[in-house]
Amino acid sequence: MNALIYIDLDSVHPVIDGVWHRASPTSMPDPGDRITMLCGAAAVAEYERLERRREHGTPTMCPRCDVVYRQQKGIPPPRMRPS
Ligand SMILES: [Zn+2]
Protein backbone atom coordinates (compact mmCIF):
# COMPACT_ATOMS: atom_id res chain seq x y z
CA MET A 1 0.00 0.00 0.00
CA ASN A 2 1.23 3.47 -0.86
CA ALA A 3 0.66 6.74 0.99
CA LEU A 4 0.17 9.35 -1.69
CA ILE A 5 1.24 12.90 -0.91
CA TYR A 6 -0.31 15.35 -3.33
CA ILE A 7 1.71 18.42 -4.16
CA ASP A 8 0.60 21.59 -5.94
CA LEU A 9 3.39 22.24 -8.44
CA ASP A 10 2.15 25.84 -8.86
CA SER A 11 3.18 26.48 -5.28
CA VAL A 12 6.77 25.38 -5.81
CA HIS A 13 8.83 28.55 -5.33
CA PRO A 14 12.53 27.72 -5.14
CA VAL A 15 14.58 30.17 -3.07
CA ILE A 16 18.05 31.14 -4.27
CA ASP A 17 20.10 33.48 -2.07
CA GLY A 18 17.01 34.90 -0.35
CA VAL A 19 14.98 35.44 -3.52
CA TRP A 20 12.04 33.21 -4.36
CA HIS A 21 11.49 32.30 -7.96
CA ARG A 22 8.92 30.52 -10.02
CA ALA A 23 9.56 27.39 -11.99
CA SER A 24 7.19 25.24 -13.98
CA PRO A 25 8.30 21.70 -13.20
CA THR A 26 6.20 18.87 -14.62
CA SER A 27 7.03 16.76 -11.56
CA MET A 28 8.74 17.28 -8.23
CA PRO A 29 12.47 17.58 -8.81
CA ASP A 30 14.65 15.08 -7.00
CA PRO A 31 17.33 16.48 -4.68
CA GLY A 32 20.34 17.23 -6.83
CA ASP A 33 18.30 17.88 -9.99
CA ARG A 34 19.08 21.13 -11.76
CA ILE A 35 16.06 23.47 -11.94
CA THR A 36 15.73 26.40 -14.32
CA MET A 37 13.49 29.21 -13.12
CA LEU A 38 11.17 31.25 -15.33
CA CYS A 39 13.72 34.10 -15.23
CA GLY A 40 16.50 31.83 -16.48
CA ALA A 41 18.31 31.38 -13.17
CA ALA A 42 19.33 27.78 -12.57
CA ALA A 43 20.22 25.95 -9.38
CA VAL A 44 20.35 22.49 -7.87
CA ALA A 45 17.24 21.35 -5.96
CA GLU A 46 17.33 20.64 -2.27
CA TYR A 47 14.56 20.48 0.29
CA GLU A 48 13.96 21.98 3.68
CA ARG A 49 11.01 22.19 6.04
CA LEU A 50 8.77 25.20 5.46
CA GLU A 51 9.23 26.59 8.97
CA ARG A 52 12.93 27.14 8.20
CA ARG A 53 12.12 29.34 5.17
CA ARG A 54 12.58 32.60 7.09
CA GLU A 55 15.63 31.69 9.17
CA HIS A 56 17.83 33.90 7.03
CA GLY A 57 15.24 36.65 6.50
CA THR A 58 12.05 36.76 4.50
CA PRO A 59 12.67 35.82 0.88
CA THR A 60 11.79 38.48 -1.66
CA MET A 61 10.09 37.82 -4.98
CA CYS A 62 12.09 37.64 -8.21
CA PRO A 63 10.60 40.44 -10.34
CA ARG A 64 11.64 38.81 -13.62
CA CYS A 65 9.92 35.52 -12.70
CA ASP A 66 6.81 37.54 -11.83
CA VAL A 67 6.81 39.23 -15.25
CA VAL A 68 7.20 35.92 -17.09
CA TYR A 69 4.57 34.21 -14.91
CA ARG A 70 2.06 37.02 -15.53
CA GLN A 71 2.70 36.91 -19.27
CA GLN A 72 2.16 33.15 -19.32
CA LYS A 73 -1.09 33.38 -17.34
CA GLY A 74 -2.45 36.53 -19.03
CA ILE A 75 -2.34 38.44 -15.76
CA PRO A 76 -1.85 42.20 -16.19
CA PRO A 77 1.24 43.72 -14.60
CA PRO A 78 0.80 45.13 -11.10
CA ARG A 79 -0.11 48.77 -10.85
CA MET A 80 2.74 51.03 -10.01
CA ARG A 81 2.25 52.97 -6.80
CA PRO A 82 2.31 56.74 -7.24
CA SER A 83 5.44 58.13 -5.67
ZN1 LIG B 1 13.49 34.32 -10.98
PDB file of N, CA, C and O and ligand atoms in Angstrom:
ATOM      1  N   MET A   1       0.843  -1.183   0.000  1.00  0.00           N
ATOM      2  CA  MET A   1       0.000   0.000   0.000  1.00  0.00           C
ATOM      3  C   MET A   1       0.884   1.240   0.000  1.00  0.00           C
ATOM      4  O   MET A   1       1.894   1.286   0.687  1.00  0.00           O
ATOM      5  N   ASN A   2       0.476   2.218  -0.785  1.00  0.00           N
ATOM      6  CA  ASN A   2       1.230   3.469  -0.860  1.00  0.00           C
ATOM      7  C   ASN A   2       0.497   4.588  -0.132  1.00  0.00           C
ATOM      8  O   ASN A   2      -0.729   4.596  -0.090  1.00  0.00           O
ATOM      9  N   ALA A   3       1.229   5.516   0.408  1.00  0.00           N
ATOM     10  CA  ALA A   3       0.661   6.735   0.987  1.00  0.00           C
ATOM     11  C   ALA A   3       0.967   7.866   0.022  1.00  0.00           C
ATOM     12  O   ALA A   3       2.113   8.317  -0.075  1.00  0.00           O
ATOM     13  N   LEU A   4      -0.042   8.295  -0.703  1.00  0.00           N
ATOM     14  CA  LEU A   4       0.174   9.347  -1.686  1.00  0.00           C
ATOM     15  C   LEU A   4       0.187  10.714  -1.025  1.00  0.00           C
ATOM     16  O   LEU A   4      -0.668  11.029  -0.208  1.00  0.00           O
ATOM     17  N   ILE A   5       1.153  11.522  -1.379  1.00  0.00           N
ATOM     18  CA  ILE A   5       1.241  12.905  -0.907  1.00  0.00           C
ATOM     19  C   ILE A   5       1.064  13.778  -2.143  1.00  0.00           C
ATOM     20  O   ILE A   5       1.881  13.748  -3.061  1.00  0.00           O
ATOM     21  N   TYR A   6      -0.019  14.526  -2.173  1.00  0.00           N
ATOM     22  CA  TYR A   6      -0.313  15.354  -3.333  1.00  0.00           C
ATOM     23  C   TYR A   6       0.331  16.726  -3.174  1.00  0.00           C
ATOM     24  O   TYR A   6       0.221  17.345  -2.116  1.00  0.00           O
ATOM     25  N   ILE A   7       0.969  17.166  -4.207  1.00  0.00           N
ATOM     26  CA  ILE A   7       1.714  18.422  -4.164  1.00  0.00           C
ATOM     27  C   ILE A   7       1.229  19.329  -5.289  1.00  0.00           C
ATOM     28  O   ILE A   7       1.067  18.887  -6.426  1.00  0.00           O
ATOM     29  N   ASP A   8       1.000  20.590  -4.950  1.00  0.00           N
ATOM     30  CA  ASP A   8       0.601  21.585  -5.943  1.00  0.00           C
ATOM     31  C   ASP A   8       1.868  22.167  -6.570  1.00  0.00           C
ATOM     32  O   ASP A   8       2.587  22.945  -5.936  1.00  0.00           O
ATOM     33  N   LEU A   9       2.145  21.792  -7.801  1.00  0.00           N
ATOM     34  CA  LEU A   9       3.386  22.242  -8.443  1.00  0.00           C
ATOM     35  C   LEU A   9       3.400  23.747  -8.677  1.00  0.00           C
ATOM     36  O   LEU A   9       4.456  24.353  -8.811  1.00  0.00           O
ATOM     37  N   ASP A  10       2.205  24.381  -8.715  1.00  0.00           N
ATOM     38  CA  ASP A  10       2.153  25.838  -8.859  1.00  0.00           C
ATOM     39  C   ASP A  10       2.664  26.547  -7.610  1.00  0.00           C
ATOM     40  O   ASP A  10       2.972  27.730  -7.657  1.00  0.00           O
ATOM     41  N   SER A  11       2.710  25.833  -6.516  1.00  0.00           N
ATOM     42  CA  SER A  11       3.177  26.478  -5.281  1.00  0.00           C
ATOM     43  C   SER A  11       4.648  26.187  -5.006  1.00  0.00           C
ATOM     44  O   SER A  11       5.141  26.503  -3.931  1.00  0.00           O
ATOM     45  N   VAL A  12       5.336  25.626  -5.961  1.00  0.00           N
ATOM     46  CA  VAL A  12       6.774  25.376  -5.813  1.00  0.00           C
ATOM     47  C   VAL A  12       7.518  26.666  -6.161  1.00  0.00           C
ATOM     48  O   VAL A  12       7.489  27.120  -7.305  1.00  0.00           O
ATOM     49  N   HIS A  13       8.118  27.291  -5.148  1.00  0.00           N
ATOM     50  CA  HIS A  13       8.829  28.553  -5.330  1.00  0.00           C
ATOM     51  C   HIS A  13      10.246  28.409  -4.788  1.00  0.00           C
ATOM     52  O   HIS A  13      10.526  28.747  -3.632  1.00  0.00           O
ATOM     53  N   PRO A  14      11.151  27.923  -5.607  1.00  0.00           N
ATOM     54  CA  PRO A  14      12.528  27.718  -5.138  1.00  0.00           C
ATOM     55  C   PRO A  14      13.181  29.032  -4.703  1.00  0.00           C
ATOM     56  O   PRO A  14      13.019  30.059  -5.359  1.00  0.00           O
ATOM     57  N   VAL A  15      13.898  28.990  -3.604  1.00  0.00           N
ATOM     58  CA  VAL A  15      14.579  30.171  -3.072  1.00  0.00           C
ATOM     59  C   VAL A  15      16.076  30.043  -3.358  1.00  0.00           C
ATOM     60  O   VAL A  15      16.706  29.041  -3.018  1.00  0.00           O
ATOM     61  N   ILE A  16      16.618  31.071  -3.994  1.00  0.00           N
ATOM     62  CA  ILE A  16      18.055  31.140  -4.272  1.00  0.00           C
ATOM     63  C   ILE A  16      18.569  32.426  -3.649  1.00  0.00           C
ATOM     64  O   ILE A  16      18.120  33.522  -4.013  1.00  0.00           O
ATOM     65  N   ASP A  17      19.487  32.304  -2.717  1.00  0.00           N
ATOM     66  CA  ASP A  17      20.096  33.482  -2.074  1.00  0.00           C
ATOM     67  C   ASP A  17      19.054  34.481  -1.598  1.00  0.00           C
ATOM     68  O   ASP A  17      19.181  35.689  -1.835  1.00  0.00           O
ATOM     69  N   GLY A  18      18.007  34.015  -0.943  1.00  0.00           N
ATOM     70  CA  GLY A  18      17.013  34.899  -0.346  1.00  0.00           C
ATOM     71  C   GLY A  18      15.971  35.443  -1.300  1.00  0.00           C
ATOM     72  O   GLY A  18      15.166  36.288  -0.927  1.00  0.00           O
ATOM     73  N   VAL A  19      15.966  34.989  -2.535  1.00  0.00           N
ATOM     74  CA  VAL A  19      14.981  35.436  -3.524  1.00  0.00           C
ATOM     75  C   VAL A  19      14.181  34.216  -3.975  1.00  0.00           C
ATOM     76  O   VAL A  19      14.765  33.201  -4.363  1.00  0.00           O
ATOM     77  N   TRP A  20      12.839  34.347  -3.889  1.00  0.00           N
ATOM     78  CA  TRP A  20      12.041  33.212  -4.358  1.00  0.00           C
ATOM     79  C   TRP A  20      11.654  33.402  -5.818  1.00  0.00           C
ATOM     80  O   TRP A  20      11.371  34.510  -6.269  1.00  0.00           O
ATOM     81  N   HIS A  21      11.718  32.302  -6.518  1.00  0.00           N
ATOM     82  CA  HIS A  21      11.489  32.297  -7.956  1.00  0.00           C
ATOM     83  C   HIS A  21      10.295  31.416  -8.291  1.00  0.00           C
ATOM     84  O   HIS A  21       9.745  30.738  -7.435  1.00  0.00           O
ATOM     85  N   ARG A  22       9.937  31.435  -9.518  1.00  0.00           N
ATOM     86  CA  ARG A  22       8.918  30.523 -10.024  1.00  0.00           C
ATOM     87  C   ARG A  22       9.573  29.609 -11.043  1.00  0.00           C
ATOM     88  O   ARG A  22      10.433  30.022 -11.810  1.00  0.00           O
ATOM     89  N   ALA A  23       9.126  28.364 -11.005  1.00  0.00           N
ATOM     90  CA  ALA A  23       9.562  27.388 -11.989  1.00  0.00           C
ATOM     91  C   ALA A  23       8.301  26.665 -12.453  1.00  0.00           C
ATOM     92  O   ALA A  23       7.254  26.782 -11.824  1.00  0.00           O
ATOM     93  N   SER A  24       8.366  25.985 -13.536  1.00  0.00           N
ATOM     94  CA  SER A  24       7.190  25.236 -13.977  1.00  0.00           C
ATOM     95  C   SER A  24       7.589  23.779 -14.177  1.00  0.00           C
ATOM     96  O   SER A  24       7.582  23.278 -15.301  1.00  0.00           O
ATOM     97  N   PRO A  25       7.913  23.114 -13.077  1.00  0.00           N
ATOM     98  CA  PRO A  25       8.302  21.699 -13.203  1.00  0.00           C
ATOM     99  C   PRO A  25       7.080  20.851 -13.556  1.00  0.00           C
ATOM    100  O   PRO A  25       5.953  21.172 -13.187  1.00  0.00           O
ATOM    101  N   THR A  26       7.293  19.787 -14.289  1.00  0.00           N
ATOM    102  CA  THR A  26       6.198  18.868 -14.620  1.00  0.00           C
ATOM    103  C   THR A  26       6.073  17.781 -13.561  1.00  0.00           C
ATOM    104  O   THR A  26       5.090  17.052 -13.539  1.00  0.00           O
ATOM    105  N   SER A  27       7.081  17.684 -12.698  1.00  0.00           N
ATOM    106  CA  SER A  27       7.028  16.763 -11.563  1.00  0.00           C
ATOM    107  C   SER A  27       7.965  17.331 -10.495  1.00  0.00           C
ATOM    108  O   SER A  27       8.756  18.229 -10.772  1.00  0.00           O
ATOM    109  N   MET A  28       7.863  16.800  -9.293  1.00  0.00           N
ATOM    110  CA  MET A  28       8.741  17.282  -8.227  1.00  0.00           C
ATOM    111  C   MET A  28      10.179  16.905  -8.561  1.00  0.00           C
ATOM    112  O   MET A  28      10.476  15.739  -8.826  1.00  0.00           O
ATOM    113  N   PRO A  29      11.067  17.889  -8.550  1.00  0.00           N
ATOM    114  CA  PRO A  29      12.473  17.576  -8.807  1.00  0.00           C
ATOM    115  C   PRO A  29      13.050  16.731  -7.674  1.00  0.00           C
ATOM    116  O   PRO A  29      12.670  16.894  -6.520  1.00  0.00           O
ATOM    117  N   ASP A  30      13.928  15.849  -8.005  1.00  0.00           N
ATOM    118  CA  ASP A  30      14.651  15.085  -6.996  1.00  0.00           C
ATOM    119  C   ASP A  30      15.778  15.957  -6.445  1.00  0.00           C
ATOM    120  O   ASP A  30      16.303  16.830  -7.161  1.00  0.00           O
ATOM    121  N   PRO A  31      16.166  15.751  -5.190  1.00  0.00           N
ATOM    122  CA  PRO A  31      17.329  16.483  -4.675  1.00  0.00           C
ATOM    123  C   PRO A  31      18.530  16.251  -5.604  1.00  0.00           C
ATOM    124  O   PRO A  31      18.782  15.129  -6.033  1.00  0.00           O
ATOM    125  N   GLY A  32      19.195  17.332  -5.934  1.00  0.00           N
ATOM    126  CA  GLY A  32      20.339  17.233  -6.835  1.00  0.00           C
ATOM    127  C   GLY A  32      19.998  17.532  -8.290  1.00  0.00           C
ATOM    128  O   GLY A  32      20.891  17.765  -9.094  1.00  0.00           O
ATOM    129  N   ASP A  33      18.695  17.532  -8.620  1.00  0.00           N
ATOM    130  CA  ASP A  33      18.303  17.884  -9.995  1.00  0.00           C
ATOM    131  C   ASP A  33      18.530  19.377 -10.225  1.00  0.00           C
ATOM    132  O   ASP A  33      18.333  20.197  -9.328  1.00  0.00           O
ATOM    133  N   ARG A  34      18.902  19.729 -11.414  1.00  0.00           N
ATOM    134  CA  ARG A  34      19.079  21.134 -11.762  1.00  0.00           C
ATOM    135  C   ARG A  34      17.718  21.679 -12.211  1.00  0.00           C
ATOM    136  O   ARG A  34      17.055  21.087 -13.041  1.00  0.00           O
ATOM    137  N   ILE A  35      17.331  22.824 -11.623  1.00  0.00           N
ATOM    138  CA  ILE A  35      16.058  23.467 -11.942  1.00  0.00           C
ATOM    139  C   ILE A  35      16.347  24.797 -12.611  1.00  0.00           C
ATOM    140  O   ILE A  35      17.185  25.556 -12.138  1.00  0.00           O
ATOM    141  N   THR A  36      15.634  25.092 -13.680  1.00  0.00           N
ATOM    142  CA  THR A  36      15.730  26.401 -14.316  1.00  0.00           C
ATOM    143  C   THR A  36      14.454  27.172 -14.012  1.00  0.00           C
ATOM    144  O   THR A  36      13.355  26.662 -14.223  1.00  0.00           O
ATOM    145  N   MET A  37      14.620  28.367 -13.492  1.00  0.00           N
ATOM    146  CA  MET A  37      13.490  29.205 -13.116  1.00  0.00           C
ATOM    147  C   MET A  37      12.945  29.921 -14.349  1.00  0.00           C
ATOM    148  O   MET A  37      13.598  29.972 -15.391  1.00  0.00           O
ATOM    149  N   LEU A  38      11.766  30.530 -14.207  1.00  0.00           N
ATOM    150  CA  LEU A  38      11.172  31.252 -15.332  1.00  0.00           C
ATOM    151  C   LEU A  38      12.068  32.393 -15.799  1.00  0.00           C
ATOM    152  O   LEU A  38      12.087  32.738 -16.980  1.00  0.00           O
ATOM    153  N   CYS A  39      12.846  32.978 -14.886  1.00  0.00           N
ATOM    154  CA  CYS A  39      13.720  34.104 -15.227  1.00  0.00           C
ATOM    155  C   CYS A  39      15.023  33.644 -15.877  1.00  0.00           C
ATOM    156  O   CYS A  39      15.796  34.463 -16.343  1.00  0.00           O
ATOM    157  N   GLY A  40      15.275  32.349 -15.892  1.00  0.00           N
ATOM    158  CA  GLY A  40      16.496  31.825 -16.482  1.00  0.00           C
ATOM    159  C   GLY A  40      17.541  31.412 -15.468  1.00  0.00           C
ATOM    160  O   GLY A  40      18.511  30.737 -15.829  1.00  0.00           O
ATOM    161  N   ALA A  41      17.369  31.814 -14.206  1.00  0.00           N
ATOM    162  CA  ALA A  41      18.314  31.377 -13.174  1.00  0.00           C
ATOM    163  C   ALA A  41      18.211  29.863 -13.025  1.00  0.00           C
ATOM    164  O   ALA A  41      17.133  29.286 -13.178  1.00  0.00           O
ATOM    165  N   ALA A  42      19.324  29.234 -12.736  1.00  0.00           N
ATOM    166  CA  ALA A  42      19.325  27.778 -12.574  1.00  0.00           C
ATOM    167  C   ALA A  42      20.057  27.429 -11.290  1.00  0.00           C
ATOM    168  O   ALA A  42      21.004  28.119 -10.891  1.00  0.00           O
ATOM    169  N   ALA A  43      19.595  26.378 -10.635  1.00  0.00           N
ATOM    170  CA  ALA A  43      20.219  25.948  -9.384  1.00  0.00           C
ATOM    171  C   ALA A  43      19.866  24.485  -9.158  1.00  0.00           C
ATOM    172  O   ALA A  43      18.999  23.921  -9.826  1.00  0.00           O
ATOM    173  N   VAL A  44      20.549  23.894  -8.207  1.00  0.00           N
ATOM    174  CA  VAL A  44      20.346  22.490  -7.874  1.00  0.00           C
ATOM    175  C   VAL A  44      19.296  22.387  -6.771  1.00  0.00           C
ATOM    176  O   VAL A  44      19.348  23.120  -5.775  1.00  0.00           O
ATOM    177  N   ALA A  45      18.342  21.497  -6.924  1.00  0.00           N
ATOM    178  CA  ALA A  45      17.237  21.346  -5.965  1.00  0.00           C
ATOM    179  C   ALA A  45      17.708  20.715  -4.664  1.00  0.00           C
ATOM    180  O   ALA A  45      18.506  19.774  -4.668  1.00  0.00           O
ATOM    181  N   GLU A  46      17.220  21.281  -3.570  1.00  0.00           N
ATOM    182  CA  GLU A  46      17.333  20.641  -2.271  1.00  0.00           C
ATOM    183  C   GLU A  46      16.072  21.009  -1.504  1.00  0.00           C
ATOM    184  O   GLU A  46      15.349  21.925  -1.882  1.00  0.00           O
ATOM    185  N   TYR A  47      15.809  20.292  -0.440  1.00  0.00           N
ATOM    186  CA  TYR A  47      14.557  20.476   0.290  1.00  0.00           C
ATOM    187  C   TYR A  47      14.820  20.822   1.738  1.00  0.00           C
ATOM    188  O   TYR A  47      15.815  20.409   2.317  1.00  0.00           O
ATOM    189  N   GLU A  48      13.902  21.606   2.280  1.00  0.00           N
ATOM    190  CA  GLU A  48      13.961  21.979   3.683  1.00  0.00           C
ATOM    191  C   GLU A  48      12.543  22.150   4.182  1.00  0.00           C
ATOM    192  O   GLU A  48      11.632  22.406   3.388  1.00  0.00           O
ATOM    193  N   ARG A  49      12.338  22.014   5.471  1.00  0.00           N
ATOM    194  CA  ARG A  49      11.008  22.188   6.045  1.00  0.00           C
ATOM    195  C   ARG A  49      10.594  23.649   5.932  1.00  0.00           C
ATOM    196  O   ARG A  49      11.417  24.554   6.068  1.00  0.00           O
ATOM    197  N   LEU A  50       9.284  23.855   5.692  1.00  0.00           N
ATOM    198  CA  LEU A  50       8.771  25.203   5.462  1.00  0.00           C
ATOM    199  C   LEU A  50       9.073  26.158   6.613  1.00  0.00           C
ATOM    200  O   LEU A  50       9.380  27.331   6.383  1.00  0.00           O
ATOM    201  N   GLU A  51       9.005  25.677   7.839  1.00  0.00           N
ATOM    202  CA  GLU A  51       9.230  26.587   8.967  1.00  0.00           C
ATOM    203  C   GLU A  51      10.650  27.138   9.009  1.00  0.00           C
ATOM    204  O   GLU A  51      10.925  28.099   9.726  1.00  0.00           O
ATOM    205  N   ARG A  52      11.556  26.606   8.232  1.00  0.00           N
ATOM    206  CA  ARG A  52      12.926  27.135   8.197  1.00  0.00           C
ATOM    207  C   ARG A  52      13.106  28.180   7.100  1.00  0.00           C
ATOM    208  O   ARG A  52      14.196  28.739   6.942  1.00  0.00           O
ATOM    209  N   ARG A  53      12.015  28.454   6.334  1.00  0.00           N
ATOM    210  CA  ARG A  53      12.122  29.337   5.170  1.00  0.00           C
ATOM    211  C   ARG A  53      12.604  30.741   5.532  1.00  0.00           C
ATOM    212  O   ARG A  53      13.241  31.416   4.739  1.00  0.00           O
ATOM    213  N   ARG A  54      12.257  31.213   6.732  1.00  0.00           N
ATOM    214  CA  ARG A  54      12.581  32.598   7.093  1.00  0.00           C
ATOM    215  C   ARG A  54      13.767  32.712   8.043  1.00  0.00           C
ATOM    216  O   ARG A  54      14.010  33.771   8.612  1.00  0.00           O
ATOM    217  N   GLU A  55      14.506  31.651   8.229  1.00  0.00           N
ATOM    218  CA  GLU A  55      15.630  31.685   9.171  1.00  0.00           C
ATOM    219  C   GLU A  55      16.705  32.693   8.776  1.00  0.00           C
ATOM    220  O   GLU A  55      17.429  33.196   9.622  1.00  0.00           O
ATOM    221  N   HIS A  56      16.815  32.952   7.497  1.00  0.00           N
ATOM    222  CA  HIS A  56      17.825  33.903   7.028  1.00  0.00           C
ATOM    223  C   HIS A  56      17.156  35.142   6.448  1.00  0.00           C
ATOM    224  O   HIS A  56      17.666  35.762   5.521  1.00  0.00           O
ATOM    225  N   GLY A  57      15.975  35.503   6.997  1.00  0.00           N
ATOM    226  CA  GLY A  57      15.238  36.653   6.499  1.00  0.00           C
ATOM    227  C   GLY A  57      14.123  36.199   5.575  1.00  0.00           C
ATOM    228  O   GLY A  57      14.114  35.067   5.098  1.00  0.00           O
ATOM    229  N   THR A  58      13.182  37.085   5.362  1.00  0.00           N
ATOM    230  CA  THR A  58      12.048  36.764   4.502  1.00  0.00           C
ATOM    231  C   THR A  58      12.478  36.832   3.044  1.00  0.00           C
ATOM    232  O   THR A  58      12.993  37.870   2.609  1.00  0.00           O
ATOM    233  N   PRO A  59      12.287  35.764   2.293  1.00  0.00           N
ATOM    234  CA  PRO A  59      12.672  35.823   0.877  1.00  0.00           C
ATOM    235  C   PRO A  59      11.857  36.866   0.122  1.00  0.00           C
ATOM    236  O   PRO A  59      10.680  37.080   0.421  1.00  0.00           O
ATOM    237  N   THR A  60      12.482  37.512  -0.819  1.00  0.00           N
ATOM    238  CA  THR A  60      11.790  38.477  -1.663  1.00  0.00           C
ATOM    239  C   THR A  60      11.489  37.829  -3.011  1.00  0.00           C
ATOM    240  O   THR A  60      12.131  36.856  -3.405  1.00  0.00           O
ATOM    241  N   MET A  61      10.516  38.381  -3.700  1.00  0.00           N
ATOM    242  CA  MET A  61      10.088  37.819  -4.980  1.00  0.00           C
ATOM    243  C   MET A  61      11.035  38.227  -6.106  1.00  0.00           C
ATOM    244  O   MET A  61      11.504  39.366  -6.154  1.00  0.00           O
ATOM    245  N   CYS A  62      11.294  37.325  -7.014  1.00  0.00           N
ATOM    246  CA  CYS A  62      12.090  37.642  -8.208  1.00  0.00           C
ATOM    247  C   CYS A  62      11.189  38.402  -9.182  1.00  0.00           C
ATOM    248  O   CYS A  62      10.208  37.837  -9.675  1.00  0.00           O
ATOM    249  N   PRO A  63      11.483  39.668  -9.461  1.00  0.00           N
ATOM    250  CA  PRO A  63      10.599  40.437 -10.336  1.00  0.00           C
ATOM    251  C   PRO A  63      10.548  39.896 -11.762  1.00  0.00           C
ATOM    252  O   PRO A  63       9.511  39.974 -12.433  1.00  0.00           O
ATOM    253  N   ARG A  64      11.628  39.336 -12.246  1.00  0.00           N
ATOM    254  CA  ARG A  64      11.644  38.806 -13.615  1.00  0.00           C
ATOM    255  C   ARG A  64      10.748  37.560 -13.725  1.00  0.00           C
ATOM    256  O   ARG A  64      10.022  37.396 -14.692  1.00  0.00           O
ATOM    257  N   CYS A  65      10.812  36.685 -12.713  1.00  0.00           N
ATOM    258  CA  CYS A  65       9.920  35.524 -12.696  1.00  0.00           C
ATOM    259  C   CYS A  65       8.464  35.977 -12.677  1.00  0.00           C
ATOM    260  O   CYS A  65       7.615  35.393 -13.336  1.00  0.00           O
ATOM    261  N   ASP A  66       8.177  37.034 -11.915  1.00  0.00           N
ATOM    262  CA  ASP A  66       6.805  37.535 -11.828  1.00  0.00           C
ATOM    263  C   ASP A  66       6.330  38.011 -13.191  1.00  0.00           C
ATOM    264  O   ASP A  66       5.202  37.727 -13.602  1.00  0.00           O
ATOM    265  N   VAL A  67       7.177  38.736 -13.916  1.00  0.00           N
ATOM    266  CA  VAL A  67       6.812  39.233 -15.247  1.00  0.00           C
ATOM    267  C   VAL A  67       6.509  38.059 -16.178  1.00  0.00           C
ATOM    268  O   VAL A  67       5.481  38.035 -16.863  1.00  0.00           O
ATOM    269  N   VAL A  68       7.385  37.076 -16.186  1.00  0.00           N
ATOM    270  CA  VAL A  68       7.202  35.923 -17.085  1.00  0.00           C
ATOM    271  C   VAL A  68       5.943  35.151 -16.707  1.00  0.00           C
ATOM    272  O   VAL A  68       5.142  34.785 -17.564  1.00  0.00           O
ATOM    273  N   TYR A  69       5.741  34.943 -15.396  1.00  0.00           N
ATOM    274  CA  TYR A  69       4.565  34.213 -14.915  1.00  0.00           C
ATOM    275  C   TYR A  69       3.288  34.935 -15.341  1.00  0.00           C
ATOM    276  O   TYR A  69       2.349  34.327 -15.844  1.00  0.00           O
ATOM    277  N   ARG A  70       3.257  36.247 -15.150  1.00  0.00           N
ATOM    278  CA  ARG A  70       2.065  37.018 -15.525  1.00  0.00           C
ATOM    279  C   ARG A  70       1.808  36.947 -17.026  1.00  0.00           C
ATOM    280  O   ARG A  70       0.665  36.837 -17.460  1.00  0.00           O
ATOM    281  N   GLN A  71       2.866  37.015 -17.822  1.00  0.00           N
ATOM    282  CA  GLN A  71       2.696  36.910 -19.273  1.00  0.00           C
ATOM    283  C   GLN A  71       2.115  35.549 -19.643  1.00  0.00           C
ATOM    284  O   GLN A  71       1.220  35.449 -20.479  1.00  0.00           O
ATOM    285  N   GLN A  72       2.626  34.498 -19.017  1.00  0.00           N
ATOM    286  CA  GLN A  72       2.157  33.149 -19.322  1.00  0.00           C
ATOM    287  C   GLN A  72       0.695  32.954 -18.946  1.00  0.00           C
ATOM    288  O   GLN A  72      -0.031  32.240 -19.619  1.00  0.00           O
ATOM    289  N   LYS A  73       0.270  33.565 -17.850  1.00  0.00           N
ATOM    290  CA  LYS A  73      -1.091  33.375 -17.343  1.00  0.00           C
ATOM    291  C   LYS A  73      -2.061  34.454 -17.811  1.00  0.00           C
ATOM    292  O   LYS A  73      -3.246  34.404 -17.478  1.00  0.00           O
ATOM    293  N   GLY A  74      -1.584  35.444 -18.575  1.00  0.00           N
ATOM    294  CA  GLY A  74      -2.446  36.526 -19.029  1.00  0.00           C
ATOM    295  C   GLY A  74      -2.873  37.463 -17.914  1.00  0.00           C
ATOM    296  O   GLY A  74      -3.932  38.079 -17.991  1.00  0.00           O
ATOM    297  N   ILE A  75      -2.051  37.565 -16.903  1.00  0.00           N
ATOM    298  CA  ILE A  75      -2.342  38.441 -15.762  1.00  0.00           C
ATOM    299  C   ILE A  75      -1.700  39.789 -16.032  1.00  0.00           C
ATOM    300  O   ILE A  75      -0.511  39.861 -16.363  1.00  0.00           O
ATOM    301  N   PRO A  76      -2.470  40.886 -15.937  1.00  0.00           N
ATOM    302  CA  PRO A  76      -1.853  42.195 -16.193  1.00  0.00           C
ATOM    303  C   PRO A  76      -0.776  42.515 -15.166  1.00  0.00           C
ATOM    304  O   PRO A  76      -0.812  42.006 -14.038  1.00  0.00           O
ATOM    305  N   PRO A  77       0.168  43.356 -15.557  1.00  0.00           N
ATOM    306  CA  PRO A  77       1.236  43.715 -14.605  1.00  0.00           C
ATOM    307  C   PRO A  77       0.636  44.478 -13.427  1.00  0.00           C
ATOM    308  O   PRO A  77      -0.414  45.098 -13.540  1.00  0.00           O
ATOM    309  N   PRO A  78       1.317  44.411 -12.276  1.00  0.00           N
ATOM    310  CA  PRO A  78       0.796  45.130 -11.103  1.00  0.00           C
ATOM    311  C   PRO A  78       0.829  46.631 -11.350  1.00  0.00           C
ATOM    312  O   PRO A  78       1.675  47.139 -12.093  1.00  0.00           O
ATOM    313  N   ARG A  79      -0.104  47.310 -10.735  1.00  0.00           N
ATOM    314  CA  ARG A  79      -0.108  48.773 -10.852  1.00  0.00           C
ATOM    315  C   ARG A  79       1.081  49.343 -10.101  1.00  0.00           C
ATOM    316  O   ARG A  79       1.433  48.870  -9.040  1.00  0.00           O
ATOM    317  N   MET A  80       1.631  50.344 -10.687  1.00  0.00           N
ATOM    318  CA  MET A  80       2.744  51.026 -10.009  1.00  0.00           C
ATOM    319  C   MET A  80       2.138  51.988  -9.002  1.00  0.00           C
ATOM    320  O   MET A  80       1.165  52.672  -9.279  1.00  0.00           O
ATOM    321  N   ARG A  81       2.712  52.031  -7.819  1.00  0.00           N
ATOM    322  CA  ARG A  81       2.252  52.974  -6.799  1.00  0.00           C
ATOM    323  C   ARG A  81       2.727  54.383  -7.166  1.00  0.00           C
ATOM    324  O   ARG A  81       3.874  54.550  -7.581  1.00  0.00           O
ATOM    325  N   PRO A  82       1.840  55.355  -7.004  1.00  0.00           N
ATOM    326  CA  PRO A  82       2.309  56.738  -7.237  1.00  0.00           C
ATOM    327  C   PRO A  82       3.359  57.110  -6.189  1.00  0.00           C
ATOM    328  O   PRO A  82       3.226  56.739  -5.032  1.00  0.00           O
ATOM    329  N   SER A  83       4.383  57.777  -6.630  1.00  0.00           N
ATOM    330  CA  SER A  83       5.441  58.133  -5.666  1.00  0.00           C
ATOM    331  C   SER A  83       5.229  59.534  -5.137  1.00  0.00           C
ATOM    332  O   SER A  83       4.397  60.267  -5.517  1.00  0.00           O
TER     333      SER A  83
HETATM  334 ZN    ZN B   1      13.493  34.321 -10.981  1.00  0.00          ZN
END
